[in-house]
Amino acid sequence: MGDVSVTIRQDIGKPRHVSVDMTTSLGPLVVNDPVFTASGCAAAGQELAAFNDLTAIGGVVTKSIQLRPRAGRATPRMAETPSGMLNSIGLQGPGIDVFIKRDLAWLEEHEVTAVVSIAGSSVDDYAKLAGKLRGKPLGMIEVNISCPNVEDRGQVFACDRNAAAAVVSAVRRAAPSGVPVFAKLSPDVTNIVDIAKACVDAGATGLSLINTTLGMVIDTTTMRPILAGVTGGLSGPAIRPMALRCVWQVHEALPEVPIFGIGGIRTGLDAFQFILAGASAVQVGTVIFNDPGAPSRISRELREVLASRGLNSLEQAIGMGHREPETIIPEDPEPPGAEDLDIELGVDADEPAPVETVYIAPDVDEVFDIAAEDA
Amino acid sequence: MPVQVKGEVLSVKPIGDYYSMTVVASGIAEITRPGQFIAVAVGGDDGGMLLRRAFSIYSVRETGVYGGTVEFIFSVTGRGTAWLSRQRPYDPIDVVGPLGRPFALPREPANCVLVGGGYGSAPLFLLADALRTRGCRVDAVLGASTGDRLFGALDAKRMAASVAFTTDDGSYGEKGRVTDVLPEVIDRVHADVVYACGPMAMLEGVQRVAGAAYGGAGIPAQLAVEESMACGVGVCMTCVLPVIGSDDNTRMVRSCVDGPVFAGDRIRWDALGSIPDDAIGSGVEVQKK
């Protein structure tokens, strides 16, 4: 009989086949799964349908679309870097009209939640783009104000709180009502909380954190930059700690604002870190180039991660990294029976059983310790 | 529809300056057509190399003792291919394929010249099989910088009515480039079409020769391009090149899903590596508004 409780102890850290409610809310948008594809890493979804059930994940964030067709930058556009990559695509795309007719229609037809990422080179561009999405089948607008590739007299909206706010407010006014507007922020700023607050004050429903950070690589044979565009956006696991820090800081400052956690997520455990830091959902990007089936895999892994920690809903884990550890008694499967505990602990059956705490997982405790030091 | 397979290495063996790897990856062999490629993850699940490496499919076997297999040829040019060369039988390997548009085959039996540069010749052998099955005559021209870097000389001799070899240093076959001997081969075999795979500079030369064939009348060339790719499945937009569409407009198209095989006269050889001003959505066009 004593074996029973030992068995349960060994179960901790392994998937238990309990049902986990993966529902999450991004403002008015409620989805059954928190994993989305990140903008620029999934085109408009079609190509990934061969490798994922796109209706089972949260949705597809489409590649940033502009008012007019755009050929993008010259090649080479990409360079592999340690645990990451640089890209300088230059927002190649068909323009909003073709996008709506072809890509958005495909996503609707296949019942995939569409988050439409828009990019412009003036506040007016953004407003026009948002206006064109009125009456269209989409779950959310993500405003790409931080893409470092767009040539805009060297100025990037995301790096200036007033410019960022101007874009967000214009989009909010022009966008279909009831559709959430998320601002995607650049980490290349002095104080990301400052920009985040400006966007929320301007009407952003939530925030997508983070976009790529600017980097470069020089070819030591040609002695010239590898990318035709000289610099490019760094993405992948290399930037994950930076992304996580941004989510942590912004959630701490704005706990009520929903956050998309983005940056180098490769596994369900990586996604879980972002949820613990305060993200309500995650986007996976560069990992798709490595593993086109990653969105589905990460969704499955995250569910197992939650289950193995005795969490039966995603929602209760959001921001958990900020809180003092609680004693969690799993409701399912059956907690250790009082009878078994009595025998195991040698307690007299007539006395009330001592309160048994089940630790959620050793590595989570470590996270809390680090948090305590920071505070 | 491509599939993603968690396969297993069956064999890795050096061939001249290259390696051949055969992987057990069921589901790919059955639907592979000549000219298609696979994208292979390198470095393991926890490694720091995220981008897949793309390789032309050299041969497939639908049913082996271990299930369907796919064989590809690679050259060790960096850390990713060095890792591949260190893999051993039974090691796990993640393969996505078959990817891309295959070579277009002639409807009627035709005289076909196949041109390969270095290990760019790898996809030409599946192609030769398919052409011969259709009653086509196949002749081959294989070139490389040195004899050790020629790939498939024996295969070529077996499958082709004639084979011409060229090397830059003259260590095997004629000293020179494939384009030096191609005009003569086209005339001699009354070629109707040229197929080629190899470095972009070679492909450009092959297109020039094909376009000038028969006193300028020209013959079609089906060319499999080598552009560096990140994903291989059409989502990253890194492997683009300027191509003229059926509406005569130039667009930046993805070589992974719109290629890797293109009609040679559709590629904007003058503008490779750049965005031509007349391309749809070029910066110049944007400035006009």
Tab-separated table of C-alpha atoms in Angstrom, chain A residues 40-43 47-51 63 67-85 87 89 92-93 121 125 228 235-237 266 286-294 297, chain B residues 1-4 6 41-42 44-53 79 94 96 99 227-231 233-240 252-254 257 272-275 279-283 285-286 289:
chain	number	residue	atom	x	y	z
A	40	GLY	CA	7.044	36.481	-41.099
A	41	CYS	CA	7.661	32.839	-40.263
A	42	ALA	CA	4.527	31.239	-41.648
A	43	ALA	CA	3.711	33.285	-44.762
A	47	GLU	CA	2.357	26.095	-46.697
A	48	LEU	CA	2.239	24.941	-43.071
A	49	ALA	CA	-1.075	23.132	-43.452
A	50	ALA	CA	0.887	20.118	-44.725
A	51	PHE	CA	2.598	19.856	-41.337
A	63	LYS	CA	3.424	38.035	-42.632
A	67	LEU	CA	-0.723	48.748	-48.838
A	68	ARG	CA	1.081	47.943	-52.056
A	69	PRO	CA	2.975	44.926	-53.410
A	70	ARG	CA	6.578	44.908	-52.278
A	71	ALA	CA	9.496	42.984	-53.787
A	72	GLY	CA	11.612	43.198	-50.642
A	73	ARG	CA	15.354	43.386	-50.399
A	74	ALA	CA	18.113	41.948	-52.551
A	75	THR	CA	19.695	38.609	-51.644
A	76	PRO	CA	21.395	37.283	-49.562
A	77	ARG	CA	18.560	37.872	-47.138
A	78	MET	CA	19.496	35.406	-44.452
A	79	ALA	CA	22.422	34.264	-42.363
A	80	GLU	CA	22.523	31.517	-39.780
A	81	THR	CA	23.928	32.571	-36.408
A	82	PRO	CA	24.527	30.658	-33.162
A	83	SER	CA	21.093	29.394	-32.049
A	84	GLY	CA	19.451	31.881	-34.331
A	85	MET	CA	19.390	33.625	-37.651
A	87	ASN	CA	16.944	38.051	-41.798
A	89	ILE	CA	13.639	40.171	-46.212
A	92	GLN	CA	8.165	41.137	-49.478
A	93	GLY	CA	4.460	40.732	-50.027
A	121	SER	CA	5.746	53.693	-43.582
A	125	ASP	CA	-0.599	53.831	-44.227
A	228	ALA	CA	22.679	42.509	-48.845
A	235	SER	CA	15.652	35.776	-34.087
A	236	GLY	CA	15.623	32.297	-32.611
A	237	PRO	CA	16.598	30.832	-29.223
A	266	ARG	CA	11.494	25.987	-29.505
A	286	THR	CA	12.113	30.808	-36.344
A	287	VAL	CA	11.668	27.270	-35.000
A	288	ILE	CA	9.273	26.668	-37.905
A	289	PHE	CA	12.216	26.878	-40.305
A	290	ASN	CA	13.848	24.109	-38.292
A	291	ASP	CA	10.692	22.099	-37.740
A	292	PRO	CA	7.677	22.967	-39.894
A	293	GLY	CA	5.501	20.915	-37.541
A	294	ALA	CA	6.646	22.981	-34.525
A	297	ARG	CA	4.313	20.013	-31.400
B	1	MET	CA	2.148	17.322	-50.424
B	2	PRO	CA	5.509	17.123	-48.679
B	3	VAL	CA	5.823	15.123	-45.485
B	4	GLN	CA	8.020	15.531	-42.417
B	6	LYS	CA	11.661	11.426	-38.331
B	41	ALA	CA	17.587	19.320	-40.058
B	42	VAL	CA	21.191	19.312	-38.817
B	44	GLY	CA	20.211	17.529	-33.391
B	45	ASP	CA	17.204	18.802	-31.442
B	46	ASP	CA	19.296	20.795	-28.967
B	47	GLY	CA	21.845	22.084	-31.445
B	48	GLY	CA	22.476	25.682	-32.347
B	49	MET	CA	21.955	25.276	-36.104
B	50	LEU	CA	18.324	26.025	-36.854
B	51	LEU	CA	18.202	26.182	-40.623
B	52	ARG	CA	17.564	23.110	-42.693
B	53	ARG	CA	19.973	22.125	-45.423
B	79	ARG	CA	29.386	23.006	-39.821
B	94	ASP	CA	14.574	14.672	-39.616
B	96	VAL	CA	11.063	17.073	-45.058
B	99	LEU	CA	9.854	19.692	-52.008
B	227	GLU	CA	19.684	29.395	-53.977
B	228	SER	CA	20.397	29.403	-50.283
B	229	MET	CA	17.282	28.524	-48.322
B	230	ALA	CA	16.270	28.714	-44.684
B	231	CYS	CA	13.072	26.668	-44.547
B	233	VAL	CA	8.872	24.921	-47.534
B	234	GLY	CA	7.940	28.407	-48.742
B	235	VAL	CA	7.493	30.430	-45.577
B	236	CYS	CA	10.757	32.312	-45.027
B	237	MET	CA	11.140	34.258	-48.307
B	238	THR	CA	14.946	34.068	-48.340
B	239	CYS	CA	15.504	31.990	-51.511
B	240	VAL	CA	13.968	34.427	-53.970
B	252	MET	CA	10.724	37.879	-56.812
B	253	VAL	CA	9.718	34.217	-56.553
B	254	ARG	CA	10.699	31.548	-54.080
B	257	VAL	CA	8.156	26.280	-53.982
B	272	LEU	CA	20.330	37.867	-59.959
B	273	GLY	CA	20.961	38.904	-56.376
B	274	SER	CA	19.141	42.187	-56.834
B	275	ILE	CA	15.634	43.560	-57.200
B	279	ALA	CA	9.993	43.980	-60.673
B	280	ILE	CA	6.543	44.188	-59.149
B	281	GLY	CA	6.881	45.951	-55.819
B	282	SER	CA	10.476	47.119	-56.320
B	283	GLY	CA	11.581	50.086	-54.264
B	285	GLU	CA	8.173	51.422	-58.276
B	286	VAL	CA	7.153	52.378	-54.754
B	289	LYS	CA	3.604	56.682	-56.345
